[in-house]
Amino acid sequence: MKRLVLVALLVLVVAFSGVAAAQVRVGVAMPTQSLQRWNQDGANMKAMLEEAGYVVDLQYANNNVALQVSQIENMILNGADILVIASIDGSSLGTVLELAKEEGIVVIAYDRLIMETDAVSYYATFDNYMVGTIQGQYLVDRLGLETLEGTVNIELVAGSPDDNNARYFYQGAFDVIEPYINAGKVRIPSGQIKFEEVATPTWASEVAQARMDNLIAANYSDGTPLHAVLCSNDSTALGVTNALINAGFEADNWPIITGQDCDIANVKNMIAGRQAMSVFKDTRTLAANVVKMIQAIVNGEEVPVNDTETYFNGVYTVPTYLSAPVFADINNYEELLIDSGYYTRDQLAN
Ligand code: BGC
C-alpha cells in the first residue's frame, strides 16, 4: 500500500492546488494475443483507463509464463502503482508478486485467479461456475434429457489445467449433466470423464482437435451417433468442429456443440449451424468493473466486490467482483452481440 498511499496524498495535494491530477500508472498483463477475447480485454482496459486519466502499460505474453513474469517485473521497475493481471499459469506468479507487495503495489487478478499468494488483493471475473452450468443446462434442454426415454452419447472437452477457471467451468457443467449420466440417459462412449482426462493444455484448438480426432476414430467410426460435445470455450469448440468436418460429419448427424466467449469465428459457426451456443462474457463489462475498482483504490474508497466466499487461492479467499455470463445462440445473438454494439453485422458475415 505504501506507494498508493503516497499517490493518494499526491492526488489530494494536486487537487487542492488546482494542478492536473497526479498520474497513476497501471500495468496490464494479458496472457496472449492468439485468442480474440484477450485482445478485446486489453484494448478495452487500455482505452477505459486512459480515458480516466491513468498511464497504462499493456503487455501480452504469448502464453509464455517466463515472459509474463519478466513483463510484470518490468512494470514494477517502471513504477507501476497498480497491476491488473490475467495470468497464464495462476500458480507461477508468487515470487514476482512478492516484489510487488514489497513496493506497495495493489494487484488485481483479471478473469483468472492468481493462486498461492497473499500479494493479490482483488479478483474481477465472470461467474466461472455459472458459465459451466449454463453450458450444461443448454445440453439438458436441447437434448430433452428430462423426458428422454433412450440414451444419448456425448463427449467432454475441458480447458487448460494451469488455469484455475477451467475446473470451475467443467465442474459447473458436469454437476448439471451428472444426474443424467447416473440415470443412464447420457453415455460417454470414450469413458473419459475426469478433468485430467478431458483437459486441453493451453486451451489450444489444435490440441482439442487432435484429441477429438482420436475420440472419433476410437468410438464413432462405426457409425455410433455422437449427439453433443461439451466444450468449455470457443477455442476448444473450434478444434472439435474441425475434427468433425474432417471426419465427414454433416448437417444430419452434426452434434450440439457448446462454447464460451462468442469469438467471431464461433459466432459465424453458430450462424452456419456448426456450433449451437456460446457463453457471452461482455469484456466491456469486465473492463469497466476493473476501472471502478481502480478508481476506488486510488480514491481510498471501499472497493466494489460482491463475493467474499468462493475464490480461495490456496492462501486466502480473495475478495471478488463477479459479473453474470449469459448464453448466446442463433435466436438471441443479434440482440446480444450486434444491437449492443459488440460486433458489427459485417464482422459476422460468413
Ligand atoms: C477465460 C475464457 C477463455 C479461456 C482461454 C479462460 O480463463 O475465462 O474466457 O476462453 O481462458 O483463453
Coordinates of C-alpha atoms and ligand atoms in Angstrom, one line a residue:
M1 CA 0.0 0.0 0.0
K2 CA 3.0 2.4 0.6
R3 CA 3.1 3.6 -2.9
L4 CA -0.6 4.0 -3.2
V5 CA -0.9 6.0 0.0
L6 CA 1.7 8.3 -1.5
V7 CA -0.2 8.6 -4.7
A8 CA -3.5 9.2 -2.9
L9 CA -1.8 12.0 -0.9
L10 CA -0.4 13.4 -4.1
V11 CA -3.8 13.3 -5.7
L12 CA -5.2 15.3 -2.8
V13 CA -2.4 17.8 -2.9
V14 CA -2.7 18.5 -6.6
A15 CA -6.5 18.5 -6.4
F16 CA -6.3 21.2 -3.8
S17 CA -3.6 23.1 -5.6
G18 CA -5.5 23.1 -8.9
V19 CA -2.7 21.3 -10.7
A20 CA -3.6 18.5 -13.2
A21 CA -4.3 15.2 -11.3
A22 CA -1.2 13.1 -10.5
Q23 CA -0.8 10.3 -12.9
V24 CA -1.3 6.8 -11.6
R25 CA 0.5 4.1 -13.5
V26 CA -1.4 0.8 -14.2
G27 CA 0.4 -2.2 -15.7
V28 CA -2.0 -4.5 -17.6
A29 CA -0.6 -8.0 -18.2
M30 CA -2.6 -10.2 -20.6
P31 CA -1.8 -13.8 -21.5
T32 CA -1.8 -13.9 -25.3
Q33 CA -2.9 -12.2 -28.5
S34 CA -3.7 -15.6 -30.1
L35 CA -7.2 -15.5 -28.7
Q36 CA -9.6 -12.8 -29.8
R37 CA -11.0 -12.2 -26.3
W38 CA -7.7 -11.2 -24.7
N39 CA -7.1 -8.6 -27.5
Q40 CA -10.5 -7.1 -26.7
D41 CA -9.9 -7.3 -22.9
G42 CA -6.5 -5.5 -23.3
A43 CA -7.8 -2.9 -25.7
N44 CA -10.9 -2.1 -23.6
M45 CA -8.8 -1.9 -20.4
K46 CA -6.3 0.5 -22.0
A47 CA -9.0 2.7 -23.6
M48 CA -11.1 3.0 -20.4
L49 CA -8.1 3.5 -18.1
E50 CA -6.6 6.2 -20.4
E51 CA -10.0 7.9 -20.6
A52 CA -10.0 8.0 -16.9
G53 CA -6.5 9.7 -16.9
Y54 CA -4.3 6.7 -16.0
V55 CA -0.9 5.9 -17.6
V56 CA -1.2 2.4 -19.0
D57 CA 1.5 -0.2 -19.8
L58 CA -0.3 -3.1 -21.6
Q59 CA 1.7 -6.2 -22.4
Y60 CA 0.8 -9.6 -23.9
A61 CA 3.0 -12.7 -23.1
N62 CA 2.4 -15.1 -25.9
N63 CA 1.2 -17.8 -23.5
N64 CA 4.8 -17.9 -22.2
V65 CA 4.9 -17.9 -18.4
A66 CA 8.6 -16.7 -18.1
L67 CA 7.8 -13.8 -20.5
Q68 CA 4.8 -12.8 -18.4
V69 CA 6.9 -12.9 -15.2
S70 CA 9.5 -10.6 -16.8
Q71 CA 6.9 -8.3 -18.1
I72 CA 5.4 -7.9 -14.6
E73 CA 8.9 -7.3 -13.2
N74 CA 9.5 -4.5 -15.7
M75 CA 6.1 -3.0 -14.8
I76 CA 7.2 -2.9 -11.2
L77 CA 10.6 -1.5 -12.1
N78 CA 8.9 1.2 -14.2
G79 CA 6.9 2.4 -11.3
A80 CA 3.5 0.8 -11.6
D81 CA 1.1 1.7 -8.8
I82 CA -1.5 -0.9 -9.7
L83 CA -1.2 -4.2 -11.6
V84 CA -4.0 -5.9 -13.5
I85 CA -3.0 -9.4 -14.4
A86 CA -4.7 -12.1 -16.4
S87 CA -2.3 -14.9 -15.6
I88 CA -1.2 -17.7 -17.9
D89 CA -0.4 -20.1 -15.1
G90 CA -2.2 -18.9 -12.0
S91 CA 0.4 -20.6 -9.7
S92 CA 3.6 -19.2 -11.2
L93 CA 3.4 -15.5 -10.1
G94 CA 4.1 -15.8 -6.3
T95 CA 7.7 -14.8 -6.4
V96 CA 7.3 -11.7 -8.7
L97 CA 4.3 -10.6 -6.8
E98 CA 6.3 -10.6 -3.5
L99 CA 8.2 -7.9 -5.2
A100 CA 5.0 -6.0 -6.0
K101 CA 3.9 -6.4 -2.4
E102 CA 7.1 -5.0 -1.0
E103 CA 6.6 -2.0 -3.3
G104 CA 3.0 -1.5 -2.0
I105 CA 1.5 -2.2 -5.4
V106 CA -2.1 -3.3 -5.5
V107 CA -2.7 -6.4 -7.6
I108 CA -6.0 -7.2 -9.3
A109 CA -6.4 -10.7 -10.8
Y110 CA -8.3 -10.2 -14.1
D111 CA -10.6 -13.1 -15.2
R112 CA -8.2 -15.8 -13.9
L113 CA -7.4 -16.1 -10.2
I114 CA -3.8 -15.8 -9.1
M115 CA -3.0 -18.8 -6.8
E116 CA -0.9 -19.5 -3.7
T117 CA -0.1 -15.9 -2.7
D118 CA -1.5 -13.1 -0.5
A119 CA 0.0 -10.5 -2.8
V120 CA -3.1 -10.4 -4.9
S121 CA -5.7 -8.0 -3.4
Y122 CA -8.8 -8.4 -5.6
Y123 CA -10.2 -10.6 -8.3
A124 CA -12.6 -9.5 -11.1
T125 CA -14.2 -12.1 -13.2
F126 CA -17.4 -13.6 -14.6
D127 CA -19.0 -16.2 -12.5
N128 CA -17.0 -19.2 -13.8
Y129 CA -19.0 -21.9 -12.2
M130 CA -22.2 -20.4 -13.8
V131 CA -20.5 -20.4 -17.2
G132 CA -20.4 -24.2 -16.8
T133 CA -24.0 -24.6 -15.5
I134 CA -25.2 -22.5 -18.5
Q135 CA -23.5 -24.9 -20.9
G136 CA -24.7 -28.0 -19.0
Q137 CA -28.3 -26.7 -18.8
Y138 CA -28.2 -25.9 -22.5
L139 CA -27.3 -29.5 -23.3
V140 CA -30.0 -30.8 -20.9
D141 CA -32.6 -28.6 -22.7
R142 CA -31.6 -29.2 -26.2
L143 CA -31.2 -33.0 -25.8
G144 CA -34.5 -33.1 -24.0
L145 CA -32.9 -35.1 -21.2
E146 CA -35.7 -34.5 -18.7
T147 CA -38.2 -36.5 -20.7
L148 CA -35.8 -38.7 -22.8
E149 CA -36.6 -42.4 -22.9
G150 CA -33.4 -43.6 -24.6
T151 CA -29.7 -42.7 -24.3
V152 CA -27.6 -40.0 -26.0
N153 CA -23.8 -40.1 -26.5
I154 CA -21.7 -37.1 -25.6
E155 CA -18.1 -36.2 -25.2
L156 CA -16.5 -33.7 -22.9
V157 CA -13.7 -31.2 -23.7
A158 CA -12.4 -29.0 -20.8
G159 CA -9.8 -26.2 -20.6
S160 CA -6.2 -25.8 -19.5
P161 CA -5.1 -27.4 -16.2
D162 CA -3.0 -24.4 -15.3
D163 CA -6.0 -22.0 -15.5
N164 CA -8.0 -22.1 -12.3
N165 CA -11.1 -21.2 -14.2
A166 CA -11.0 -24.4 -16.2
R167 CA -12.1 -26.6 -13.3
Y168 CA -15.0 -24.2 -12.3
F169 CA -16.3 -24.3 -15.9
Y170 CA -16.1 -28.1 -16.1
Q171 CA -17.5 -28.7 -12.6
G172 CA -20.4 -26.4 -13.3
A173 CA -21.3 -28.2 -16.5
F174 CA -20.7 -31.7 -15.0
D175 CA -22.9 -31.0 -12.0
V176 CA -25.8 -30.3 -14.3
I177 CA -25.2 -33.4 -16.5
E178 CA -24.1 -35.9 -13.9
P179 CA -27.7 -36.9 -12.7
Y180 CA -28.5 -37.9 -16.3
I181 CA -25.3 -39.9 -16.6
N182 CA -26.3 -41.7 -13.4
A183 CA -29.8 -42.2 -14.7
G184 CA -28.4 -43.9 -17.8
K185 CA -29.7 -41.2 -20.2
V186 CA -26.3 -39.9 -21.1
R187 CA -23.3 -42.1 -22.1
I188 CA -19.7 -41.0 -22.6
P189 CA -18.5 -43.7 -25.1
S190 CA -14.8 -42.7 -24.7
G191 CA -15.2 -43.2 -20.9
Q192 CA -13.1 -40.0 -20.4
I193 CA -14.8 -38.1 -17.7
K194 CA -12.2 -36.9 -15.1
F195 CA -11.0 -33.3 -15.6
E196 CA -7.4 -34.5 -16.2
E197 CA -8.6 -36.8 -19.0
V198 CA -10.6 -34.2 -20.8
A199 CA -8.4 -31.1 -20.2
T200 CA -6.9 -29.2 -23.1
P201 CA -3.5 -27.8 -22.2
T202 CA -3.2 -24.1 -23.1
W203 CA -6.8 -24.2 -24.4
A204 CA -5.3 -24.8 -27.9
S205 CA -7.7 -25.6 -30.8
E206 CA -5.1 -28.0 -32.3
V207 CA -4.9 -29.9 -29.0
A208 CA -8.7 -30.2 -28.8
Q209 CA -8.8 -31.2 -32.5
A210 CA -6.1 -33.9 -32.1
R211 CA -8.0 -35.4 -29.1
M212 CA -11.3 -35.3 -30.9
D213 CA -9.7 -37.0 -34.0
N214 CA -8.7 -39.8 -31.6
L215 CA -12.1 -40.0 -29.9
I216 CA -13.9 -40.2 -33.3
A217 CA -11.6 -42.9 -34.6
A218 CA -11.9 -45.0 -31.5
N219 CA -15.6 -44.6 -30.7
Y220 CA -17.6 -43.3 -33.6
S221 CA -16.1 -44.5 -36.9
D222 CA -18.5 -47.5 -36.8
G223 CA -21.5 -45.1 -37.1
T224 CA -22.2 -44.7 -33.4
P225 CA -24.1 -41.4 -33.2
L226 CA -22.5 -38.5 -31.3
H227 CA -25.2 -36.2 -30.0
A228 CA -23.3 -33.5 -28.3
V229 CA -19.8 -32.3 -27.3
L230 CA -19.5 -30.2 -24.2
C231 CA -16.7 -27.7 -25.0
S232 CA -15.6 -25.3 -22.2
N233 CA -14.8 -22.5 -24.6
D234 CA -14.7 -21.3 -28.2
S235 CA -11.1 -22.2 -28.9
T236 CA -11.7 -25.8 -28.0
A237 CA -15.0 -25.8 -29.8
L238 CA -13.2 -24.7 -33.0
G239 CA -10.8 -27.7 -32.7
V240 CA -13.7 -30.1 -32.2
T241 CA -15.6 -28.6 -35.1
N242 CA -12.5 -29.1 -37.4
A243 CA -12.2 -32.7 -36.3
L244 CA -15.9 -33.3 -37.1
I245 CA -15.6 -31.7 -40.5
N246 CA -12.5 -33.8 -41.3
A247 CA -14.3 -37.0 -40.2
G248 CA -17.2 -36.2 -42.6
F249 CA -19.9 -35.2 -40.1
E250 CA -22.7 -33.3 -41.9
A251 CA -25.8 -31.4 -41.0
D252 CA -27.9 -34.5 -40.5
N253 CA -25.5 -36.0 -37.9
W254 CA -23.9 -32.9 -36.5
P255 CA -23.7 -32.8 -32.7
I256 CA -24.7 -30.0 -30.4
I257 CA -21.5 -28.1 -29.5
T258 CA -21.2 -25.6 -26.7
G259 CA -18.6 -22.8 -26.3
Q260 CA -17.7 -19.7 -24.4
D261 CA -16.5 -16.1 -25.4
C262 CA -18.6 -15.5 -28.6
D263 CA -15.4 -15.2 -30.6
I264 CA -16.2 -14.1 -34.2
A265 CA -15.2 -17.4 -35.8
N266 CA -17.5 -19.2 -33.4
V267 CA -20.5 -16.9 -33.9
K268 CA -20.0 -17.4 -37.6
N269 CA -20.1 -21.2 -36.9
M270 CA -23.3 -20.6 -34.9
I271 CA -24.9 -18.8 -37.8
A272 CA -23.8 -21.6 -40.1
G273 CA -25.3 -24.2 -37.7
R274 CA -21.9 -25.7 -36.7
Q275 CA -21.9 -24.5 -33.1
A276 CA -25.1 -24.5 -31.1
M277 CA -24.2 -22.0 -28.4
S278 CA -21.6 -19.9 -26.7
V279 CA -21.5 -18.1 -23.4
F280 CA -21.2 -14.4 -23.8
K281 CA -19.0 -12.6 -21.3
D282 CA -19.0 -8.9 -22.3
T283 CA -15.4 -7.9 -22.0
R284 CA -16.6 -4.3 -21.8
T285 CA -18.3 -5.0 -18.5
L286 CA -15.3 -6.7 -17.0
A287 CA -13.0 -3.9 -18.0
A288 CA -15.5 -1.3 -16.7
N289 CA -15.7 -3.2 -13.4
V290 CA -11.9 -3.2 -13.0
V291 CA -11.8 0.5 -13.8
K292 CA -14.3 1.1 -11.0
M293 CA -12.2 -1.0 -8.6
I294 CA -9.1 1.0 -9.5
Q295 CA -10.9 4.4 -9.1
A296 CA -12.0 3.2 -5.6
I297 CA -8.5 2.1 -4.7
V298 CA -6.9 5.4 -5.8
N299 CA -9.6 7.5 -4.1
G300 CA -9.2 5.4 -0.9
E301 CA -12.9 4.4 -1.1
E302 CA -14.4 1.0 -0.5
V303 CA -13.6 -1.3 -3.4
P304 CA -16.7 -2.8 -5.0
V305 CA -16.8 -6.6 -4.5
N306 CA -19.8 -9.0 -4.4
D307 CA -18.3 -12.3 -3.5
T308 CA -16.0 -12.9 -0.5
E309 CA -16.6 -16.6 -0.1
T310 CA -15.9 -18.5 -3.3
Y311 CA -12.4 -17.8 -4.6
F312 CA -9.9 -19.4 -2.2
N313 CA -6.5 -19.2 -3.8
G314 CA -4.7 -21.6 -1.6
V315 CA -3.7 -18.9 0.9
Y316 CA -6.8 -16.8 1.4
T317 CA -10.2 -16.1 -0.1
V318 CA -9.7 -13.3 -2.5
P319 CA -12.5 -10.6 -2.5
T320 CA -14.1 -10.8 -5.9
Y321 CA -16.2 -8.7 -8.2
L322 CA -18.3 -11.2 -10.2
S323 CA -20.3 -10.4 -13.3
A324 CA -23.0 -12.7 -14.7
P325 CA -22.4 -14.5 -18.0
V326 CA -25.4 -15.2 -20.4
F327 CA -25.9 -17.7 -23.1
A328 CA -25.9 -16.8 -26.8
D329 CA -27.4 -18.9 -29.6
I330 CA -28.9 -18.4 -33.0
N331 CA -32.1 -16.9 -31.5
N332 CA -30.6 -14.1 -29.5
Y333 CA -27.1 -13.4 -30.9
E334 CA -28.3 -10.4 -32.9
E335 CA -29.7 -8.6 -29.9
L336 CA -26.8 -9.6 -27.7
L337 CA -23.9 -9.1 -30.0
I338 CA -25.0 -6.7 -32.8
D339 CA -27.6 -4.4 -31.2
S340 CA -25.4 -4.0 -28.2
G341 CA -22.6 -2.7 -30.5
Y342 CA -20.2 -5.6 -29.5
Y343 CA -19.8 -6.6 -33.2
T344 CA -21.0 -5.1 -36.5
R345 CA -23.1 -7.2 -38.8
D346 CA -20.2 -7.2 -41.3
Q347 CA -17.8 -8.7 -38.8
L348 CA -20.1 -11.7 -38.5
A349 CA -20.8 -12.2 -42.3
N350 CA -19.7 -15.6 -43.4
Ligands
BGC1 C1 -11.3 -17.5 -19.9 C2 -12.1 -17.9 -21.1 C3 -11.1 -18.2 -22.2 C4 -10.0 -19.2 -21.8 C5 -9.0 -19.4 -22.8 C6 -10.3 -18.6 -19.5 O1 -9.6 -18.2 -18.4 O2 -12.1 -17.2 -18.8 O3 -12.9 -16.8 -21.4 O4 -11.8 -18.8 -23.2 O5 -9.4 -18.7 -20.6 O6 -8.3 -18.2 -23.1

